[in-house]
């Protein structure tokens, strides 16, 4: 029963996020707003416990969620034959670009926190 309540919370928060995104004409999608609402709502045990039960249920059946993707790949094998090499190249390059941007961002954000392996505040 708690898993159903958790699913209801997830759907209500996503719907609320979608409504807010459309009403306020936000530049990002409603599910993102709903996810931010979920992060805030998870502080309350009334939301956290049912959502945790739902998450456990979904994670225990995670492999089933890959079935539609596998079927989609099988039904479009001709596209993979024609564009597979290009797709692999784009996926590899975009992965490397994302990793490089992440590294650069972390380096910028952490600049000044550590000097020669020690914290600047003098703590060891």
Protein backbone atom coordinates (compact mmCIF):
# COMPACT_ATOMS: atom_id res chain seq x y z
CA UNK A 1 0.00 0.00 0.00
CA UNK A 2 2.84 2.35 0.84
CA UNK A 3 4.35 1.86 -2.63
CA UNK A 4 1.09 3.06 -4.20
CA UNK A 5 1.11 6.13 -1.96
CA UNK A 6 4.70 6.81 -3.03
CA UNK A 7 3.75 6.51 -6.69
CA UNK A 8 0.88 8.92 -6.07
CA UNK A 9 3.29 11.41 -4.48
CA UNK A 10 5.64 11.13 -7.46
CA UNK A 11 2.82 11.69 -9.93
CA UNK A 12 1.32 14.58 -7.95
CA UNK A 13 4.71 16.31 -7.69
CA UNK A 14 5.37 15.81 -11.40
CA UNK A 15 1.92 17.16 -12.26
CA UNK A 16 2.47 20.13 -9.97
CA UNK A 17 5.85 20.77 -11.58
CA UNK A 18 4.28 20.60 -15.04
CA UNK A 19 1.53 23.02 -14.03
CA UNK A 20 4.01 25.46 -12.48
CA UNK A 21 6.27 25.31 -15.52
CA UNK A 22 3.40 26.09 -17.86
CA UNK A 23 1.72 28.73 -15.67
CA UNK A 24 4.94 30.57 -14.90
CA UNK A 25 6.31 30.03 -18.43
CA UNK A 26 9.55 28.63 -17.03
CA UNK A 27 12.47 27.91 -19.39
CA UNK A 28 12.81 24.28 -18.27
CA UNK A 29 10.45 21.29 -18.39
CA UNK A 30 7.81 20.51 -15.80
CA UNK A 31 9.34 17.19 -14.71
CA UNK A 32 12.50 19.08 -13.70
CA UNK A 33 10.39 21.41 -11.54
CA UNK A 34 8.61 18.34 -10.16
CA UNK A 35 11.97 16.77 -9.29
CA UNK A 36 12.99 19.92 -7.43
CA UNK A 37 9.69 19.81 -5.56
CA UNK A 38 10.40 16.16 -4.74
CA UNK A 39 13.81 17.04 -3.30
CA UNK A 40 12.15 19.55 -0.98
CA UNK A 41 9.24 17.21 -0.15
CA UNK A 42 11.57 14.34 0.78
CA UNK A 43 12.41 16.16 4.00
CA UNK A 44 8.96 15.20 5.33
CA UNK A 45 8.57 11.59 6.53
CA UNK A 46 5.01 11.66 5.18
CA UNK A 47 6.50 11.79 1.67
CA UNK A 48 9.90 10.14 2.22
CA UNK A 49 8.70 6.76 3.50
CA UNK A 50 6.15 5.99 0.74
CA UNK A 51 8.52 7.25 -1.97
CA UNK A 52 11.27 5.05 -0.52
CA UNK A 53 8.96 2.02 -0.78
CA UNK A 54 8.17 2.93 -4.39
CA UNK A 55 11.85 3.39 -5.21
CA UNK A 56 12.69 -0.03 -3.75
CA UNK A 57 9.92 -1.64 -5.80
CA UNK A 58 11.01 0.09 -9.03
CA UNK A 59 14.69 -0.72 -8.48
CA UNK A 60 13.89 -4.38 -7.86
CA UNK A 61 12.21 -4.49 -11.28
CA UNK A 62 14.65 -2.18 -13.07
CA UNK A 63 15.63 -4.77 -15.67
CA UNK A 64 12.04 -4.79 -16.98
CA UNK A 65 12.33 -1.10 -17.81
CA UNK A 66 15.05 -1.91 -20.37
CA UNK A 67 12.78 -4.22 -22.39
CA UNK A 68 11.11 -1.40 -24.41
CA UNK A 69 14.53 0.04 -25.26
CA UNK A 70 15.75 -3.35 -26.43
CA UNK A 71 12.64 -3.85 -28.56
CA UNK A 72 13.12 -0.37 -30.05
CA UNK A 73 16.70 -1.19 -31.00
CA UNK A 74 15.67 -4.49 -32.58
CA UNK A 75 12.90 -2.86 -34.61
CA UNK A 76 15.32 -0.23 -35.96
CA UNK A 77 18.26 -2.45 -36.86
CA UNK A 78 18.29 -0.98 -40.36
CA UNK A 79 18.99 2.47 -38.89
CA UNK A 80 21.76 1.01 -36.76
CA UNK A 81 23.25 -0.63 -39.84
CA UNK A 82 23.19 2.68 -41.74
CA UNK A 83 24.15 5.07 -38.94
CA UNK A 84 25.61 2.84 -36.22
CA UNK A 85 29.22 3.96 -36.64
CA UNK A 86 28.22 7.62 -36.67
CA UNK A 87 26.04 7.09 -33.59
CA UNK A 88 28.89 5.42 -31.73
CA UNK A 89 31.21 8.29 -32.65
CA UNK A 90 28.72 10.93 -31.50
CA UNK A 91 28.02 9.07 -28.25
CA UNK A 92 31.75 8.65 -27.52
CA UNK A 93 32.58 12.29 -28.31
CA UNK A 94 29.66 13.69 -26.34
CA UNK A 95 30.56 11.47 -23.37
CA UNK A 96 34.15 12.69 -23.46
CA UNK A 97 32.99 16.30 -23.83
CA UNK A 98 30.65 15.94 -20.85
CA UNK A 99 33.42 14.42 -18.74
CA UNK A 100 35.85 17.18 -19.73
CA UNK A 101 33.35 19.92 -18.85
CA UNK A 102 32.67 18.20 -15.51
CA UNK A 103 36.38 18.03 -14.70
CA UNK A 104 36.90 21.68 -15.60
CA UNK A 105 33.88 22.75 -13.59
CA UNK A 106 35.00 20.79 -10.53
CA UNK A 107 38.50 22.28 -10.80
CA UNK A 108 37.07 25.80 -10.98
CA UNK A 109 34.70 25.21 -8.07
CA UNK A 110 37.39 23.63 -5.90
CA UNK A 111 40.03 26.26 -6.68
CA UNK A 112 41.37 27.74 -3.47
CA UNK A 113 40.02 25.01 -1.20
CA UNK A 114 43.21 22.96 -1.18
CA UNK A 115 46.85 23.95 -1.47
CA UNK A 116 49.58 21.31 -1.78
CA UNK A 117 47.22 18.64 -0.50
CA UNK A 118 46.39 20.57 2.67
CA UNK A 119 43.42 22.75 3.45
CA UNK A 120 44.19 26.46 3.46
CA UNK A 121 42.62 26.90 6.87
CA UNK A 122 45.52 25.03 8.41
CA UNK A 123 43.61 21.83 9.14
CA UNK A 124 45.50 18.66 8.30
